[in-house]
JSON list of C-alpha atoms in Angstrom, two decimals:
[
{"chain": "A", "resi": 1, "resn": "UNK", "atom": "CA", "xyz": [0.00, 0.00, 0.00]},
{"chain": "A", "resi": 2, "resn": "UNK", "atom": "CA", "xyz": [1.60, 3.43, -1.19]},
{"chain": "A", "resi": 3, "resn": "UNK", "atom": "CA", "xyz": [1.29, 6.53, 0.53]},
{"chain": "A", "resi": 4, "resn": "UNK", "atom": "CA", "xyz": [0.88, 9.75, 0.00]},
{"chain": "A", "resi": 5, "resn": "UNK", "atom": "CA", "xyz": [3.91, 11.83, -0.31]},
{"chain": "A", "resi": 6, "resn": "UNK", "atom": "CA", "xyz": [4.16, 15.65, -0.17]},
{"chain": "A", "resi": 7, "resn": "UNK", "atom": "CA", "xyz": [7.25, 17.79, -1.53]},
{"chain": "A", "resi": 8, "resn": "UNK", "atom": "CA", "xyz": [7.99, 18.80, 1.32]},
{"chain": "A", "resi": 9, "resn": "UNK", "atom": "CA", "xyz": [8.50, 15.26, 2.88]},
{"chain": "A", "resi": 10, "resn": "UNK", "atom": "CA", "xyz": [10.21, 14.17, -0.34]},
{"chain": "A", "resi": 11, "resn": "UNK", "atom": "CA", "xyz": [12.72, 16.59, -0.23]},
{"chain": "A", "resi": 12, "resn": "UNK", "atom": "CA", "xyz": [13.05, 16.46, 3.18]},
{"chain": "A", "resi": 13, "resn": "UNK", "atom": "CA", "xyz": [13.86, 12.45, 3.21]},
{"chain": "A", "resi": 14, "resn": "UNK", "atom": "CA", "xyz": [16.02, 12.84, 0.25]},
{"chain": "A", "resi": 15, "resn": "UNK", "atom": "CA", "xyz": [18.49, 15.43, 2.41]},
{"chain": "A", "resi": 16, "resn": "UNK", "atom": "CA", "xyz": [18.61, 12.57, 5.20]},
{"chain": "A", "resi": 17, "resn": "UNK", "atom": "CA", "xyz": [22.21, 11.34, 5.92]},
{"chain": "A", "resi": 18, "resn": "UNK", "atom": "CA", "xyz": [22.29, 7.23, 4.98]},
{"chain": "A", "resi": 19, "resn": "UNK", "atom": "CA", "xyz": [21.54, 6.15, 8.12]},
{"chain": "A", "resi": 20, "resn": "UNK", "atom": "CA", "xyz": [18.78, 8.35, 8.99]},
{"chain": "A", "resi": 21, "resn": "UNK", "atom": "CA", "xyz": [17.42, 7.45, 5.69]},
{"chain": "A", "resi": 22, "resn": "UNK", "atom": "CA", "xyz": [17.83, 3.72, 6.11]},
{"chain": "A", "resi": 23, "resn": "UNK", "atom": "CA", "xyz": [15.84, 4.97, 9.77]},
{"chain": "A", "resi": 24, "resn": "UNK", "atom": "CA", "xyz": [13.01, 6.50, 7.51]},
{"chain": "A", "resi": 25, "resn": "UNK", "atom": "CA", "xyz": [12.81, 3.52, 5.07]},
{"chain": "A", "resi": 26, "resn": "UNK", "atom": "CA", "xyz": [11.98, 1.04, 8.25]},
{"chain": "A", "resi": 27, "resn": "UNK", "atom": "CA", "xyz": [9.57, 3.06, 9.41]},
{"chain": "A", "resi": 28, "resn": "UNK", "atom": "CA", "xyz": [7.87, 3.29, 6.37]},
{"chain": "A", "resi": 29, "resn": "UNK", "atom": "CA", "xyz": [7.77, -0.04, 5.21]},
{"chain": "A", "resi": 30, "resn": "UNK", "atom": "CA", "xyz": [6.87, -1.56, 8.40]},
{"chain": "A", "resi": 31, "resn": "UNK", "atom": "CA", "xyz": [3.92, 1.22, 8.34]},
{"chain": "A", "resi": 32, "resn": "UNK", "atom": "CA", "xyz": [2.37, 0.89, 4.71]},
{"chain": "A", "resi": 33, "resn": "UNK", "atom": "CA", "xyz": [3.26, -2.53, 4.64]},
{"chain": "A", "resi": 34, "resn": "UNK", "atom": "CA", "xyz": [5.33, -2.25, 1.02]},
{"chain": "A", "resi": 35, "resn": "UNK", "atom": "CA", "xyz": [8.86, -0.70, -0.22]},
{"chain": "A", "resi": 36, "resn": "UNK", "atom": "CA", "xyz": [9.61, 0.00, -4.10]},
{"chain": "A", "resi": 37, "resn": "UNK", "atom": "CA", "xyz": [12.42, -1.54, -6.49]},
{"chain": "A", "resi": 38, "resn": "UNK", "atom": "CA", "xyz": [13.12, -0.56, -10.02]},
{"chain": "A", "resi": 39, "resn": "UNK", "atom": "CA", "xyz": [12.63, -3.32, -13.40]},
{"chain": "A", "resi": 40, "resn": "UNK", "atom": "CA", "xyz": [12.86, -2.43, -17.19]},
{"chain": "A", "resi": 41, "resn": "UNK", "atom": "CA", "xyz": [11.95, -4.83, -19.65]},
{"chain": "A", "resi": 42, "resn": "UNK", "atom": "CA", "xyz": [14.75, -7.11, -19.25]},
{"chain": "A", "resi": 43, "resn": "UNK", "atom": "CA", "xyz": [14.21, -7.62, -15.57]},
{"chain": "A", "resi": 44, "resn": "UNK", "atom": "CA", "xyz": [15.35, -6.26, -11.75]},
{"chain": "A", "resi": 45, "resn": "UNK", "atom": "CA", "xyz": [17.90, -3.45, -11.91]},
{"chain": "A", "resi": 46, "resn": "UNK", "atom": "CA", "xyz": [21.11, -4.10, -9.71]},
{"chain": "A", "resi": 47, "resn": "UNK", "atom": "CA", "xyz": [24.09, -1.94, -9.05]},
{"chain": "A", "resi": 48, "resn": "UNK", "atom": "CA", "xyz": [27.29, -2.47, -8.44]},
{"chain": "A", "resi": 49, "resn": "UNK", "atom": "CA", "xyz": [28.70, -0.94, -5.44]},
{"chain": "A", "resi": 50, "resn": "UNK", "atom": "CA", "xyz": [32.38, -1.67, -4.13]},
{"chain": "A", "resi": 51, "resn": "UNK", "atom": "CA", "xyz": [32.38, -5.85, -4.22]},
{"chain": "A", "resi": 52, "resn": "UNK", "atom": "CA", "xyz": [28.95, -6.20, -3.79]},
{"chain": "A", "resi": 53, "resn": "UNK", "atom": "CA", "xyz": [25.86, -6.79, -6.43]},
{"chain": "A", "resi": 54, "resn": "UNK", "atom": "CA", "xyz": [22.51, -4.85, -4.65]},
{"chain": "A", "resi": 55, "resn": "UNK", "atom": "CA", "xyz": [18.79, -4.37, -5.32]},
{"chain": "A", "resi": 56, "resn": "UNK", "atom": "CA", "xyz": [18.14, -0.80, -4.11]},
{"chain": "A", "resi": 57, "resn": "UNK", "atom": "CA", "xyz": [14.95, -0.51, -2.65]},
{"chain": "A", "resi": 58, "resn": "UNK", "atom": "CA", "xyz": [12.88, 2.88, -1.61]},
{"chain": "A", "resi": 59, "resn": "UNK", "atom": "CA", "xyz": [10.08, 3.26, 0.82]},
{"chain": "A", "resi": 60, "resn": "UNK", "atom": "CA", "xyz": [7.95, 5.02, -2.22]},
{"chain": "A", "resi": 61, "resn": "UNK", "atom": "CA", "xyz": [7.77, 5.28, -5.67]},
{"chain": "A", "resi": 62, "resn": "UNK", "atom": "CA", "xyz": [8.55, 8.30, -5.93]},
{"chain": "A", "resi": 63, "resn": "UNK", "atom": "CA", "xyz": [12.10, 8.26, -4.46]},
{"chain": "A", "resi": 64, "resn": "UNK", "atom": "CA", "xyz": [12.57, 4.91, -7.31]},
{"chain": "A", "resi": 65, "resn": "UNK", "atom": "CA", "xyz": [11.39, 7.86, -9.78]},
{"chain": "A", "resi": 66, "resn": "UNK", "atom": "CA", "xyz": [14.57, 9.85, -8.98]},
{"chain": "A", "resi": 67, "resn": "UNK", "atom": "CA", "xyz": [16.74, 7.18, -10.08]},
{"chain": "A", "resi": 68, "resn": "UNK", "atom": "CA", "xyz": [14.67, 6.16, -13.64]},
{"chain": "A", "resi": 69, "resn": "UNK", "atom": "CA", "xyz": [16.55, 8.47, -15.49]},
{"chain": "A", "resi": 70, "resn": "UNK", "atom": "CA", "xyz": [20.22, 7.86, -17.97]},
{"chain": "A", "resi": 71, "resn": "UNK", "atom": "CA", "xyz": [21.03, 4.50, -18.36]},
{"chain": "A", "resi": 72, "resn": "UNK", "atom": "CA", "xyz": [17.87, 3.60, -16.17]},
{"chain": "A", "resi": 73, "resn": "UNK", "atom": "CA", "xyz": [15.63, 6.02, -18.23]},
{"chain": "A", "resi": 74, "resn": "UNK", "atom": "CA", "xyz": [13.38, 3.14, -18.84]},
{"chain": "A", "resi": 75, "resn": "UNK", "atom": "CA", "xyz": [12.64, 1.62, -15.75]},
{"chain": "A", "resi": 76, "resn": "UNK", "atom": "CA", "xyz": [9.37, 1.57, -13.59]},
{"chain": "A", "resi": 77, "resn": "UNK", "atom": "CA", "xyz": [8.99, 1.03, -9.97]},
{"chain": "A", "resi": 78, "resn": "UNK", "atom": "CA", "xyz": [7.30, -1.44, -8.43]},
{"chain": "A", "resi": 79, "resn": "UNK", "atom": "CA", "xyz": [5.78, -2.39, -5.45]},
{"chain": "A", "resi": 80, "resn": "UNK", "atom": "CA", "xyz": [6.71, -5.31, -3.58]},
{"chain": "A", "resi": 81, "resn": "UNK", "atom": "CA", "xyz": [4.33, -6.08, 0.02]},
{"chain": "A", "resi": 82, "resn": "UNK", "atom": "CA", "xyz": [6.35, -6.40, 2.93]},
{"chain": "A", "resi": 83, "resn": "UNK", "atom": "CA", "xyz": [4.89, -9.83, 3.29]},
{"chain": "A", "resi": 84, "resn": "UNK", "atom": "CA", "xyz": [6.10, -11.24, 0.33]},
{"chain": "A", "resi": 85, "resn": "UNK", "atom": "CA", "xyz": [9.22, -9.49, 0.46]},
{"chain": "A", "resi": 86, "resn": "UNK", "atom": "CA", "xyz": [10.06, -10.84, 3.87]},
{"chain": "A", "resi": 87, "resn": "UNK", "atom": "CA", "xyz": [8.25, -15.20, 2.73]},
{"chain": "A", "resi": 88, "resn": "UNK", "atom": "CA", "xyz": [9.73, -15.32, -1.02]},
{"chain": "A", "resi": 89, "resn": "UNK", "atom": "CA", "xyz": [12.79, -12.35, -1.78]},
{"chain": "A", "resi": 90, "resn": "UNK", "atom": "CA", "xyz": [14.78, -12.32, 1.35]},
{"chain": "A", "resi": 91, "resn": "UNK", "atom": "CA", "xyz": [15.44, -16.33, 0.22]},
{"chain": "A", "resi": 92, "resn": "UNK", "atom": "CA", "xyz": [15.60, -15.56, -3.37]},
{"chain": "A", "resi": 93, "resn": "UNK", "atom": "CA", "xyz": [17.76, -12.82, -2.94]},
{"chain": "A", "resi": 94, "resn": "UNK", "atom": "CA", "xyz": [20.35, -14.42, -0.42]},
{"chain": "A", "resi": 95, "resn": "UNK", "atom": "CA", "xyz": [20.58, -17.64, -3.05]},
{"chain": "A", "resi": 96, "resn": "UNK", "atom": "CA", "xyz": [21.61, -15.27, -5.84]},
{"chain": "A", "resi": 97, "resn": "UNK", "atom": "CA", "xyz": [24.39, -13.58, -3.43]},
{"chain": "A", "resi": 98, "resn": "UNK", "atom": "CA", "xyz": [22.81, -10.71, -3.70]},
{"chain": "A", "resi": 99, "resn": "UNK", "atom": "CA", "xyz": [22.49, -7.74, -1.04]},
{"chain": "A", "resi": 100, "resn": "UNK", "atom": "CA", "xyz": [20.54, -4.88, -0.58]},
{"chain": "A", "resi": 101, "resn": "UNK", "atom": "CA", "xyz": [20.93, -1.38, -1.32]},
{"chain": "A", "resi": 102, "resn": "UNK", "atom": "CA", "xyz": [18.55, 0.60, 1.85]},
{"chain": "A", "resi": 103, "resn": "UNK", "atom": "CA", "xyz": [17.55, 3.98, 0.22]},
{"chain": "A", "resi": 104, "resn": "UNK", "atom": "CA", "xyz": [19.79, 4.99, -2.38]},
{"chain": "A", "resi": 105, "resn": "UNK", "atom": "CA", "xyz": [20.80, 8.45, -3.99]},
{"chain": "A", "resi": 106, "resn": "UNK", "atom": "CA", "xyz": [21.70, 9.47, -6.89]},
{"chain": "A", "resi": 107, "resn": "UNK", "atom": "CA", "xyz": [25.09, 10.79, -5.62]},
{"chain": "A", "resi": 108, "resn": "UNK", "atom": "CA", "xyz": [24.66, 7.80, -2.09]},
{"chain": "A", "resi": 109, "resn": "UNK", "atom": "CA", "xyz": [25.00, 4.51, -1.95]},
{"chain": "A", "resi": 110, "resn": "UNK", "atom": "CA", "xyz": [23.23, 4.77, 1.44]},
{"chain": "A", "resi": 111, "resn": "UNK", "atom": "CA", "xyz": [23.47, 1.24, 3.63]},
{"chain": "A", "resi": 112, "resn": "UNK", "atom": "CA", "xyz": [24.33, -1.83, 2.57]},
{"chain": "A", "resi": 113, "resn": "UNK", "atom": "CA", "xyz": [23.29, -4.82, 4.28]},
{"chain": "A", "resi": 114, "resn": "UNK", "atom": "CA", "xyz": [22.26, -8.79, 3.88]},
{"chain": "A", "resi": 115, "resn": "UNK", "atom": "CA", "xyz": [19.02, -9.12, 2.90]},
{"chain": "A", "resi": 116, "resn": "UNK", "atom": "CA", "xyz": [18.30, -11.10, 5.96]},
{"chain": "A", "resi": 117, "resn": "UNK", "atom": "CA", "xyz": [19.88, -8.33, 8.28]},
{"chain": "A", "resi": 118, "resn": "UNK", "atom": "CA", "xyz": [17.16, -6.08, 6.55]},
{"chain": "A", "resi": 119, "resn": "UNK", "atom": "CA", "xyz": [14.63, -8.19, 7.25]},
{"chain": "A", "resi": 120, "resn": "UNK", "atom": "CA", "xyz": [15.80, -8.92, 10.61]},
{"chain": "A", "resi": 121, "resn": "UNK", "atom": "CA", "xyz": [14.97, -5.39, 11.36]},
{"chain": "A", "resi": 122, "resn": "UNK", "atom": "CA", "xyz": [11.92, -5.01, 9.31]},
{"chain": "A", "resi": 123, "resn": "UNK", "atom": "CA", "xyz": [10.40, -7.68, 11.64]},
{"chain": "A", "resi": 124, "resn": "UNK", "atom": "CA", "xyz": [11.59, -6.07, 14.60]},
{"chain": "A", "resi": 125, "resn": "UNK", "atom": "CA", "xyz": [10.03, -3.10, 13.55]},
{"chain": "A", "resi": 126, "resn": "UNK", "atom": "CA", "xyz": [6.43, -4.35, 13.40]},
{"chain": "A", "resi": 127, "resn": "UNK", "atom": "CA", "xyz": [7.24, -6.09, 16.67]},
{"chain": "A", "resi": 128, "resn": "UNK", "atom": "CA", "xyz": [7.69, -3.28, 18.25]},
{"chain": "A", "resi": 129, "resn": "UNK", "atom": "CA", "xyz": [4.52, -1.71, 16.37]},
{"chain": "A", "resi": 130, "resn": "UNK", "atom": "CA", "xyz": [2.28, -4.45, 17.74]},
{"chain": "A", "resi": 131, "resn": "UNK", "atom": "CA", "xyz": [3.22, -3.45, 21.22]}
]
């Protein structure tokens, strides 16, 4: 389930340092329930950062947006639950060797983590919710 996102709280998240942004992104997936990655035609977009391969992911669409331009021009974000994410990707993603880019910039790489480290703390987010 997206939300909806003003301006002002775009531009606000986007001038977050990585790991208040990787702060934000919990809080909003555990809250709506969904976070955002990019595809094109061909598939998932990765990127390459230091020796890693990552999916980025975003807590909106809108902050996906931001990245669909150059090379990525053609992408489209899409919405992933937090359900699934957490009972079919954090598997699929740790058999490819894959990890997970929290809330990329443009110019950021933001955090980089396991997928299962992410969803470590995506369940002990709604944990903490249901208390």
């Amino acid at each position: 389930m997206s939300y909806d996102l003003t301006e002002q709280e775009r531009n606000a998240a986007l001038q977050l340092n990585a790991d208040y942004r990787y702060d934000h992104f919990i809080s909003k997936v555990a809250q709506h329930q969904s976070l955002w990655i990019l595809k094109d035609a061909d598939g998932l977009k990765l990127l390459q950062a230091e020796d890693a391969t990552c999916l980025p992911v975003w807590p909106h669409a809108d902050y996906a947006r931001t990245w669909a331009v150059d090379e990525w021009a053609g992408c489209e974000p899409q919405s992933i639950t937090l359900p699934i994410w957490l009972e079919r990707w954090v598997d699929g993603l740790t058999q490819d060797g894959l990890e997970v880019a929290v809330f990329p910039l443009r110019e950021e790489m933001g955090i980089i983590e396991s997928p299962a480290e992410l969803a470590d703390t995506l369940r002990e987010k709604l944990a903490a919710q249901e208390e």
